[in-house]
Amino acid sequence: MLQLFDSLSAQVRELRLRDEGRASIYLCGPTVYDLPHLGHGRHALVWDVLRRWLVFSGLEVDFVSNVTDIDDKIIERAAAEHVSEAELSTREENEWWRAMAALGVAPPNHAPHATAYVEEMVAAIVAMLDSGAAYELSDGVYFDTSRVGDYGALSGQSLDSLRAGARVEPNEAKRSPLDFALWKRAKEAEPSWEAPFGAGRPGWHTECVVMSLALLGEGFDLHCGGLDLKFPHHENERAQAVVLGQRFAQHWAHHGWVMVGEEKMSKSLGNFTSLTDLLGQTDPRAYRLLVLRSHYRSPLEVTPETVADAERALERLDALARRFSLPALAGERLELASDFDFSGEAGVLRARVSSAIEDDLDTAQALAKLFDATSQANVLADRGNPRGAAQLARAIGALCAGMGLRLHASDDEVDETSADLVSEREAARAAQDYARADALREELSRRGWIIEDTPEGPAMRRA
RNA sequence: GGCGGCGUGGCCGAGUGGUUAGGCAGGGGCCUGCAAAGCCCCGUACUCCGGUUCGAAUCCGGACGCCGCCUCCA
């Protein structure tokens, strides 16, 4: 079973499943007020890979990822654009799913919206008020962090040291600067929901704890998200679960940043590249490859150079797919190992890749094994073992698909004119008119085709 | 100030107490009409200073540099 770093115990340990054969995972999703950037892309890809691998390995996976569709940022942005909050969040959410689809990220089994769970959140807040873990101020309801003895456990800090580091809060009425809003009373013209403690909207931290428990139940297996969510967001979710008396996530996992030079990419720093921009000019699989070949907890540098590097690396795998005419493992369903033949060398490879991934999601190591196997398959084919080579190549394709990376054999439709040019070139070559043959290859190149002469004849692919 | 992380060959980027990471780029060769793809060979890295050890880039201590969280953030 998978060994995974757990942020709460601060060690790599086995991901234990509450229900045998079934994993329950919650991933904090986007607040939809702006375009997703490369950091969100990494976030989605890292956990998509984990999820796919579990499915590939034969587990049922309940994967829940929320959409925050009401929040201060949404209200601000909507006002600035003179559109309704709903209009803005719908638009941006569509953009999000478009980007996810382009990246090949499988949709969650559930994508709960904050606005659809307000009733449940109100009930939770009432319970916290009743138990004295929450208190009311003029502008809303706040959580009393002093009520949770081990507040800070997730971030490895004590209440005192957190308090010492807290910056001055605008709301001086809070009992502690660490206390956070469970409910914000509505100001003029803001979207709001009725509640016993006054009309308003839920705080962000309440949404995730309520929705994860509602959909996955108590003691679900894994809660994951970006490192920046560890504190305060996840800490606060956990604190609420504690005072609500509900068993919460049994394992916490956080992934690292996308870096721009020496800085974290973030919306606040304004140094971000939108996913839409990247996907417009790059094969999305190259970004997945880039993410896969670094460790999920390490910072990852994304520059035009590293992206181009990944594109060329991907080309090596695609070349393998072409050489062995690997079937396109397409389709919306997640791939299953049981659909493939992993006997012999293929099984050895599968074991290597599995043990790498199960070692705290060491996809870089897994990929290294796949590249080794790529050489191996090519060598086998070069040395007269086409069957062994093809079997290994199929395993490589399947294992890549298990991580969500689909290799492309060339299945480009060759248009009639180009096909004629290819025939002409073959004729020229047969007549040893190489000047003519090269001119035709040049012509095909201008038409966007790369032509390779193989023992089986000319092979065409899009440049 | 508190907490956490990082520093690897031209670039990206894993990992590890002694045995090849991997990719990309580069050089040489084979194959090819020439290419492409593929194969073979080549660089011999781990911030610095101490220490532990038969042996450390890997463990310990220190120094320097950098990053992040402590406020919204994947």
mmCIF file of N, CA and C (backbone and C1' of nucleotides) in Angstrom, chain A residues 39-40 73 157 161 165 167 204 226 228-229 255 258 262 264-265 293 295 298 301 309 312-313 372 382 434 438 441 452-453, chain B residues 1-3 11-15 21-25 33-40 66-74:
data_model
loop_
_atom_site.group_PDB
_atom_site.id
_atom_site.type_symbol
_atom_site.label_atom_id
_atom_site.label_comp_id
_atom_site.label_asym_id
_atom_site.label_seq_id
_atom_site.Cartn_x
_atom_site.Cartn_y
_atom_site.Cartn_z
ATOM 1 N N GLY A 39 0.169 27.130 -10.899
ATOM 2 C CA GLY A 39 0.146 26.518 -9.577
ATOM 3 C C GLY A 39 -1.078 25.639 -9.391
ATOM 4 N N HIS A 40 -2.197 26.124 -9.861
ATOM 5 C CA HIS A 40 -3.415 25.308 -9.782
ATOM 6 C C HIS A 40 -3.272 24.068 -10.661
ATOM 7 N N LYS A 73 -13.435 37.594 -2.309
ATOM 8 C CA LYS A 73 -12.799 37.896 -3.592
ATOM 9 C C LYS A 73 -13.815 37.891 -4.730
ATOM 10 N N GLN A 157 3.067 24.064 15.304
ATOM 11 C CA GLN A 157 3.308 25.227 16.156
ATOM 12 C C GLN A 157 2.323 25.217 17.321
ATOM 13 N N SER A 161 3.057 30.279 20.100
ATOM 14 C CA SER A 161 3.988 30.787 19.093
ATOM 15 C C SER A 161 3.228 31.340 17.895
ATOM 16 N N GLY A 165 3.379 35.296 16.501
ATOM 17 C CA GLY A 165 3.721 35.666 15.138
ATOM 18 C C GLY A 165 2.611 36.379 14.405
ATOM 19 N N ARG A 167 0.092 38.846 12.901
ATOM 20 C CA ARG A 167 0.182 40.276 12.611
ATOM 21 C C ARG A 167 -1.074 40.970 13.124
ATOM 22 N N TRP A 204 -14.864 30.660 4.682
ATOM 23 C CA TRP A 204 -14.233 29.652 3.840
ATOM 24 C C TRP A 204 -13.882 28.372 4.609
ATOM 25 N N GLY A 226 -2.634 22.341 -1.322
ATOM 26 C CA GLY A 226 -1.350 23.025 -1.403
ATOM 27 C C GLY A 226 -0.791 23.336 -0.025
ATOM 28 N N ASP A 228 0.212 25.967 1.096
ATOM 29 C CA ASP A 228 -0.265 27.236 1.642
ATOM 30 C C ASP A 228 -1.621 27.092 2.323
ATOM 31 N N LEU A 229 -2.241 25.930 2.136
ATOM 32 C CA LEU A 229 -3.527 25.729 2.810
ATOM 33 C C LEU A 229 -3.349 25.107 4.187
ATOM 34 N N HIS A 255 1.189 19.565 -1.197
ATOM 35 C CA HIS A 255 2.170 19.624 -2.280
ATOM 36 C C HIS A 255 2.852 20.991 -2.331
ATOM 37 N N VAL A 258 4.729 25.966 -7.320
ATOM 38 C CA VAL A 258 5.356 26.267 -8.594
ATOM 39 C C VAL A 258 6.147 27.547 -8.367
ATOM 40 N N GLU A 262 13.029 32.539 -8.042
ATOM 41 C CA GLU A 262 13.158 32.181 -6.636
ATOM 42 C C GLU A 262 11.879 32.444 -5.840
ATOM 43 N N LYS A 264 7.651 32.066 -5.122
ATOM 44 C CA LYS A 264 6.436 31.294 -5.283
ATOM 45 C C LYS A 264 5.530 31.998 -6.290
ATOM 46 N N MET A 265 4.926 31.211 -7.173
ATOM 47 C CA MET A 265 3.954 31.809 -8.073
ATOM 48 C C MET A 265 2.653 31.999 -7.304
ATOM 49 N N ARG A 293 7.923 14.510 -13.099
ATOM 50 C CA ARG A 293 9.338 14.216 -12.909
ATOM 51 C C ARG A 293 9.971 15.019 -11.784
ATOM 52 N N HIS A 295 9.400 15.815 -7.447
ATOM 53 C CA HIS A 295 8.679 15.266 -6.305
ATOM 54 C C HIS A 295 7.575 16.239 -5.900
ATOM 55 N N SER A 298 8.362 19.046 -3.481
ATOM 56 C CA SER A 298 9.447 19.975 -3.803
ATOM 57 C C SER A 298 8.921 21.149 -4.601
ATOM 58 N N GLU A 301 10.223 24.413 -10.720
ATOM 59 C CA GLU A 301 10.451 25.582 -11.548
ATOM 60 C C GLU A 301 9.776 25.407 -12.905
ATOM 61 N N ASP A 309 11.840 21.553 -22.417
ATOM 62 C CA ASP A 309 12.597 20.358 -22.041
ATOM 63 C C ASP A 309 11.640 19.173 -21.886
ATOM 64 N N ARG A 312 10.290 17.835 -25.167
ATOM 65 C CA ARG A 312 11.208 16.954 -25.894
ATOM 66 C C ARG A 312 11.293 15.580 -25.243
ATOM 67 N N ALA A 313 11.209 15.559 -23.912
ATOM 68 C CA ALA A 313 11.227 14.274 -23.218
ATOM 69 C C ALA A 313 9.986 13.470 -23.592
ATOM 70 N N ASP A 372 14.107 4.146 -18.614
ATOM 71 C CA ASP A 372 15.035 3.013 -18.734
ATOM 72 C C ASP A 372 14.411 1.924 -19.597
ATOM 73 N N ASP A 382 15.878 -3.554 -31.703
ATOM 74 C CA ASP A 382 17.047 -3.444 -32.569
ATOM 75 C C ASP A 382 17.793 -4.773 -32.673
ATOM 76 N N TYR A 434 17.705 11.631 -55.518
ATOM 77 C CA TYR A 434 17.634 12.113 -54.136
ATOM 78 C C TYR A 434 17.414 13.612 -54.043
ATOM 79 N N ASP A 438 14.500 14.893 -51.669
ATOM 80 C CA ASP A 438 14.716 15.860 -50.587
ATOM 81 C C ASP A 438 13.841 17.096 -50.758
ATOM 82 N N ARG A 441 10.496 16.152 -49.534
ATOM 83 C CA ARG A 441 10.469 16.119 -48.066
ATOM 84 C C ARG A 441 10.369 17.549 -47.525
ATOM 85 N N GLU A 452 9.513 10.132 -41.699
ATOM 86 C CA GLU A 452 10.612 9.255 -41.291
ATOM 87 C C GLU A 452 10.570 8.013 -42.156
ATOM 88 N N ASP A 453 11.736 7.661 -42.678
ATOM 89 C CA ASP A 453 11.806 6.434 -43.458
ATOM 90 C C ASP A 453 12.108 5.277 -42.528
ATOM 91 P P G B 1 15.535 37.182 14.644
ATOM 92 O "O5'" G B 1 14.173 36.963 15.464
ATOM 93 C "C5'" G B 1 14.153 37.015 16.881
ATOM 94 C "C4'" G B 1 12.802 36.585 17.349
ATOM 95 C "C3'" G B 1 12.363 35.199 16.907
ATOM 96 O "O3'" G B 1 12.863 34.194 17.767
ATOM 97 C "C1'" G B 1 10.634 36.719 16.433
ATOM 98 P P G B 2 13.187 32.722 17.186
ATOM 99 O "O5'" G B 2 11.723 32.117 17.004
ATOM 100 C "C5'" G B 2 10.955 31.728 18.150
ATOM 101 C "C4'" G B 2 9.670 31.102 17.689
ATOM 102 C "C3'" G B 2 9.830 29.928 16.742
ATOM 103 O "O3'" G B 2 10.069 28.724 17.447
ATOM 104 C "C1'" G B 2 8.254 31.413 15.839
ATOM 105 P P C B 3 11.035 27.624 16.780
ATOM 106 O "O5'" C B 3 10.146 27.064 15.584
ATOM 107 C "C5'" C B 3 8.946 26.359 15.868
ATOM 108 C "C4'" C B 3 8.212 26.083 14.589
ATOM 109 C "C3'" C B 3 9.015 25.355 13.515
ATOM 110 O "O3'" C B 3 9.111 23.966 13.755
ATOM 111 C "C1'" C B 3 7.830 27.147 12.538
ATOM 112 P P C B 11 24.123 24.817 -14.849
ATOM 113 O "O5'" C B 11 22.724 24.582 -15.570
ATOM 114 C "C5'" C B 11 22.025 25.675 -16.162
ATOM 115 C "C4'" C B 11 20.702 25.183 -16.706
ATOM 116 C "C3'" C B 11 19.827 24.440 -15.706
ATOM 117 O "O3'" C B 11 19.083 25.319 -14.884
ATOM 118 C "C1'" C B 11 19.946 23.191 -17.697
ATOM 119 P P C B 12 18.662 24.822 -13.413
ATOM 120 O "O5'" C B 12 17.538 23.730 -13.705
ATOM 121 C "C5'" C B 12 16.295 24.133 -14.256
ATOM 122 C "C4'" C B 12 15.464 22.909 -14.546
ATOM 123 C "C3'" C B 12 15.150 22.014 -13.353
ATOM 124 O "O3'" C B 12 14.083 22.522 -12.582
ATOM 125 C "C1'" C B 12 15.796 20.685 -15.189
ATOM 126 P P G B 13 14.015 22.181 -11.026
ATOM 127 O "O5'" G B 13 14.101 20.601 -10.960
ATOM 128 C "C5'" G B 13 13.032 19.788 -11.427
ATOM 129 C "C4'" G B 13 13.446 18.339 -11.311
ATOM 130 C "C3'" G B 13 13.853 17.922 -9.905
ATOM 131 O "O3'" G B 13 12.694 17.604 -9.165
ATOM 132 C "C1'" G B 13 15.481 17.178 -11.447
ATOM 133 P P A B 14 12.821 17.207 -7.641
ATOM 134 O "O5'" A B 14 12.996 15.641 -7.762
ATOM 135 C "C5'" A B 14 13.634 14.908 -6.751
ATOM 136 C "C4'" A B 14 13.719 13.481 -7.221
ATOM 137 C "C3'" A B 14 14.317 12.552 -6.180
ATOM 138 O "O3'" A B 14 13.303 12.086 -5.319
ATOM 139 C "C1'" A B 14 15.416 12.241 -8.240
ATOM 140 P P G B 15 13.535 12.107 -3.757
ATOM 141 O "O5'" G B 15 14.662 11.005 -3.585
ATOM 142 C "C5'" G B 15 14.443 9.679 -4.070
ATOM 143 C "C4'" G B 15 15.756 8.967 -4.154
ATOM 144 C "C3'" G B 15 16.591 9.016 -2.887
ATOM 145 O "O3'" G B 15 16.195 8.000 -1.986
ATOM 146 C "C1'" G B 15 17.946 9.576 -4.739
ATOM 147 P P A B 21 24.677 8.037 -10.883
ATOM 148 O "O5'" A B 21 23.112 7.725 -10.943
ATOM 149 C "C5'" A B 21 22.356 8.052 -12.092
ATOM 150 C "C4'" A B 21 21.007 7.410 -11.958
ATOM 151 C "C3'" A B 21 20.116 7.542 -13.180
ATOM 152 O "O3'" A B 21 20.401 6.508 -14.102
ATOM 153 C "C1'" A B 21 18.911 8.154 -11.264
ATOM 154 P P G B 22 20.595 6.931 -15.644
ATOM 155 O "O5'" G B 22 19.221 7.642 -15.988
ATOM 156 C "C5'" G B 22 18.021 6.897 -16.091
ATOM 157 C "C4'" G B 22 16.864 7.850 -16.259
ATOM 158 C "C3'" G B 22 17.055 8.887 -17.359
ATOM 159 O "O3'" G B 22 16.775 8.356 -18.637
ATOM 160 C "C1'" G B 22 16.304 9.969 -15.410
ATOM 161 P P G B 23 17.450 8.968 -19.917
ATOM 162 O "O5'" G B 23 16.665 10.350 -20.062
ATOM 163 C "C5'" G B 23 15.259 10.350 -20.293
ATOM 164 C "C4'" G B 23 14.761 11.762 -20.244
ATOM 165 C "C3'" G B 23 15.454 12.721 -21.193
ATOM 166 O "O3'" G B 23 14.921 12.620 -22.499
ATOM 167 C "C1'" G B 23 15.317 13.707 -19.070
ATOM 168 P P C B 24 15.836 12.856 -23.755
ATOM 169 O "O5'" C B 24 16.116 14.417 -23.653
ATOM 170 C "C5'" C B 24 15.042 15.338 -23.771
ATOM 171 C "C4'" C B 24 15.542 16.732 -23.486
ATOM 172 C "C3'" C B 24 16.759 17.166 -24.282
ATOM 173 O "O3'" C B 24 16.423 17.569 -25.593
ATOM 174 C "C1'" C B 24 17.041 17.770 -22.029
ATOM 175 P P A B 25 17.440 17.293 -26.759
ATOM 176 O "O5'" A B 25 18.640 18.274 -26.382
ATOM 177 C "C5'" A B 25 18.452 19.686 -26.475
ATOM 178 C "C4'" A B 25 19.664 20.391 -25.933
ATOM 179 C "C3'" A B 25 20.988 20.009 -26.569
ATOM 180 O "O3'" A B 25 21.199 20.651 -27.805
ATOM 181 C "C1'" A B 25 21.227 20.056 -24.229
ATOM 182 P P G B 33 20.365 3.530 -47.356
ATOM 183 O "O5'" G B 33 21.131 4.862 -47.751
ATOM 184 C "C5'" G B 33 22.273 4.786 -48.601
ATOM 185 C "C4'" G B 33 22.501 6.110 -49.248
ATOM 186 C "C3'" G B 33 22.526 7.307 -48.302
ATOM 187 O "O3'" G B 33 23.807 7.450 -47.730
ATOM 188 C "C1'" G B 33 21.176 7.797 -50.173
ATOM 189 P P C B 34 23.923 7.709 -46.170
ATOM 190 O "O5'" C B 34 23.314 9.161 -46.004
ATOM 191 C "C5'" C B 34 23.979 10.281 -46.592
ATOM 192 C "C4'" C B 34 23.102 11.498 -46.498
ATOM 193 C "C3'" C B 34 22.554 11.790 -45.108
ATOM 194 O "O3'" C B 34 23.520 12.446 -44.314
ATOM 195 C "C1'" C B 34 20.845 12.045 -46.725
ATOM 196 P P A B 35 23.370 12.386 -42.740
ATOM 197 O "O5'" A B 35 21.963 13.109 -42.556
ATOM 198 C "C5'" A B 35 21.138 12.780 -41.484
ATOM 199 C "C4'" A B 35 19.800 13.437 -41.725
ATOM 200 C "C3'" A B 35 18.813 13.225 -40.600
ATOM 201 O "O3'" A B 35 18.996 14.203 -39.598
ATOM 202 C "C1'" A B 35 17.794 12.697 -42.661
ATOM 203 P P A B 36 19.089 13.746 -38.099
ATOM 204 O "O5'" A B 36 17.599 13.241 -37.817
ATOM 205 C "C5'" A B 36 16.496 14.149 -37.932
ATOM 206 C "C4'" A B 36 15.215 13.368 -37.847
ATOM 207 C "C3'" A B 36 15.163 12.398 -36.673
ATOM 208 O "O3'" A B 36 14.735 13.054 -35.503
ATOM 209 C "C1'" A B 36 14.526 11.287 -38.642
ATOM 210 P P A B 37 15.339 12.610 -34.116
ATOM 211 O "O5'" A B 37 14.794 11.134 -33.924
ATOM 212 C "C5'" A B 37 13.409 10.906 -33.679
ATOM 213 C "C4'" A B 37 13.128 9.434 -33.754
ATOM 214 C "C3'" A B 37 14.015 8.564 -32.868
ATOM 215 O "O3'" A B 37 13.565 8.527 -31.534
ATOM 216 C "C1'" A B 37 13.943 7.645 -35.023
ATOM 217 P P G B 38 14.606 8.394 -30.368
ATOM 218 O "O5'" G B 38 15.269 6.973 -30.644
ATOM 219 C "C5'" G B 38 14.505 5.787 -30.502
ATOM 220 C "C4'" G B 38 15.328 4.602 -30.927
ATOM 221 C "C3'" G B 38 16.673 4.461 -30.229
ATOM 222 O "O3'" G B 38 16.540 3.889 -28.949
ATOM 223 C "C1'" G B 38 16.963 4.172 -32.537
ATOM 224 P P C B 39 17.570 4.201 -27.833
ATOM 225 O "O5'" C B 39 18.833 3.344 -28.315
ATOM 226 C "C5'" C B 39 18.730 1.936 -28.425
ATOM 227 C "C4'" C B 39 20.013 1.388 -28.994
ATOM 228 C "C3'" C B 39 21.274 1.832 -28.267
ATOM 229 O "O3'" C B 39 21.503 1.048 -27.116
ATOM 230 C "C1'" C B 39 21.578 2.136 -30.578
ATOM 231 P P C B 40 22.234 1.665 -25.895
ATOM 232 O "O5'" C B 40 23.744 1.727 -26.385
ATOM 233 C "C5'" C B 40 24.452 0.526 -26.672
ATOM 234 C "C4'" C B 40 25.847 0.872 -27.127
ATOM 235 C "C3'" C B 40 26.577 1.861 -26.239
ATOM 236 O "O3'" C B 40 27.151 1.230 -25.112
ATOM 237 C "C1'" C B 40 26.810 2.511 -28.493
ATOM 238 P P C B 66 20.489 35.864 0.484
ATOM 239 O "O5'" C B 66 19.430 34.799 -0.043
ATOM 240 C "C5'" C B 66 19.337 34.535 -1.434
ATOM 241 C "C4'" C B 66 18.467 33.339 -1.675
ATOM 242 C "C3'" C B 66 17.045 33.413 -1.132
ATOM 243 O "O3'" C B 66 16.207 34.247 -1.897
ATOM 244 C "C1'" C B 66 17.935 31.282 -0.686
ATOM 245 P P C B 67 14.973 34.917 -1.193
ATOM 246 O "O5'" C B 67 13.958 33.699 -1.071
ATOM 247 C "C5'" C B 67 13.537 33.028 -2.240
ATOM 248 C "C4'" C B 67 12.710 31.837 -1.864
ATOM 249 C "C3'" C B 67 11.513 32.112 -0.975
ATOM 250 O "O3'" C B 67 10.440 32.657 -1.704
ATOM 251 C "C1'" C B 67 12.639 30.194 -0.195
ATOM 252 P P G B 68 9.437 33.618 -0.943
ATOM 253 O "O5'" G B 68 8.586 32.578 -0.091
ATOM 254 C "C5'" G B 68 7.819 31.593 -0.757
ATOM 255 C "C4'" G B 68 7.324 30.580 0.221
ATOM 256 C "C3'" G B 68 6.436 31.102 1.327
ATOM 257 O "O3'" G B 68 5.124 31.331 0.865
ATOM 258 C "C1'" G B 68 7.971 29.569 2.220
ATOM 259 P P C B 69 4.264 32.441 1.569
ATOM 260 O "O5'" C B 69 3.850 31.726 2.923
ATOM 261 C "C5'" C B 69 3.014 30.584 2.896
ATOM 262 C "C4'" C B 69 2.823 30.071 4.284
ATOM 263 C "C3'" C B 69 2.421 31.119 5.316
ATOM 264 O "O3'" C B 69 1.047 31.449 5.248
ATOM 265 C "C1'" C B 69 4.147 29.817 6.198
ATOM 266 P P C B 70 0.649 32.925 5.587
ATOM 267 O "O5'" C B 70 0.918 32.999 7.156
ATOM 268 C "C5'" C B 70 0.255 32.091 8.018
ATOM 269 C "C4'" C B 70 0.747 32.287 9.417
ATOM 270 C "C3'" C B 70 0.650 33.699 9.965
ATOM 271 O "O3'" C B 70 -0.677 33.964 10.365
ATOM 272 C "C1'" C B 70 2.718 32.754 10.559
ATOM 273 P P U B 71 -1.234 35.408 10.364
ATOM 274 O "O5'" U B 71 -2.237 35.296 9.123
ATOM 275 C "C5'" U B 71 -3.607 35.762 9.250
ATOM 276 C "C4'" U B 71 -4.004 36.418 7.968
ATOM 277 C "C3'" U B 71 -3.831 35.501 6.733
ATOM 278 O "O3'" U B 71 -4.961 34.651 6.527
ATOM 279 C "C1'" U B 71 -2.932 37.660 6.310
ATOM 280 P P C B 72 -6.409 34.912 6.288
ATOM 281 O "O5'" C B 72 -6.596 34.599 4.745
ATOM 282 C "C5'" C B 72 -7.861 34.878 4.130
ATOM 283 C "C4'" C B 72 -7.667 35.009 2.662
ATOM 284 C "C3'" C B 72 -7.028 33.822 1.944
ATOM 285 O "O3'" C B 72 -7.947 32.773 1.777
ATOM 286 C "C1'" C B 72 -6.212 35.840 1.063
ATOM 287 P P C B 73 -7.406 31.301 1.499
ATOM 288 O "O5'" C B 73 -6.361 31.355 0.294
ATOM 289 C "C5'" C B 73 -6.714 30.901 -1.016
ATOM 290 C "C4'" C B 73 -5.559 31.123 -1.948
ATOM 291 C "C3'" C B 73 -4.552 29.975 -2.041
ATOM 292 O "O3'" C B 73 -4.786 29.017 -3.054
ATOM 293 C "C1'" C B 73 -3.431 32.037 -1.804
ATOM 294 P P A B 74 -5.941 29.294 -4.291
ATOM 295 O "O5'" A B 74 -5.456 27.970 -5.018
ATOM 296 C "C5'" A B 74 -6.136 26.750 -4.876
ATOM 297 C "C4'" A B 74 -5.092 25.691 -4.608
ATOM 298 C "C3'" A B 74 -4.294 25.940 -3.338
ATOM 299 O "O3'" A B 74 -4.981 25.502 -2.201
ATOM 300 C "C1'" A B 74 -2.838 25.400 -5.115
#
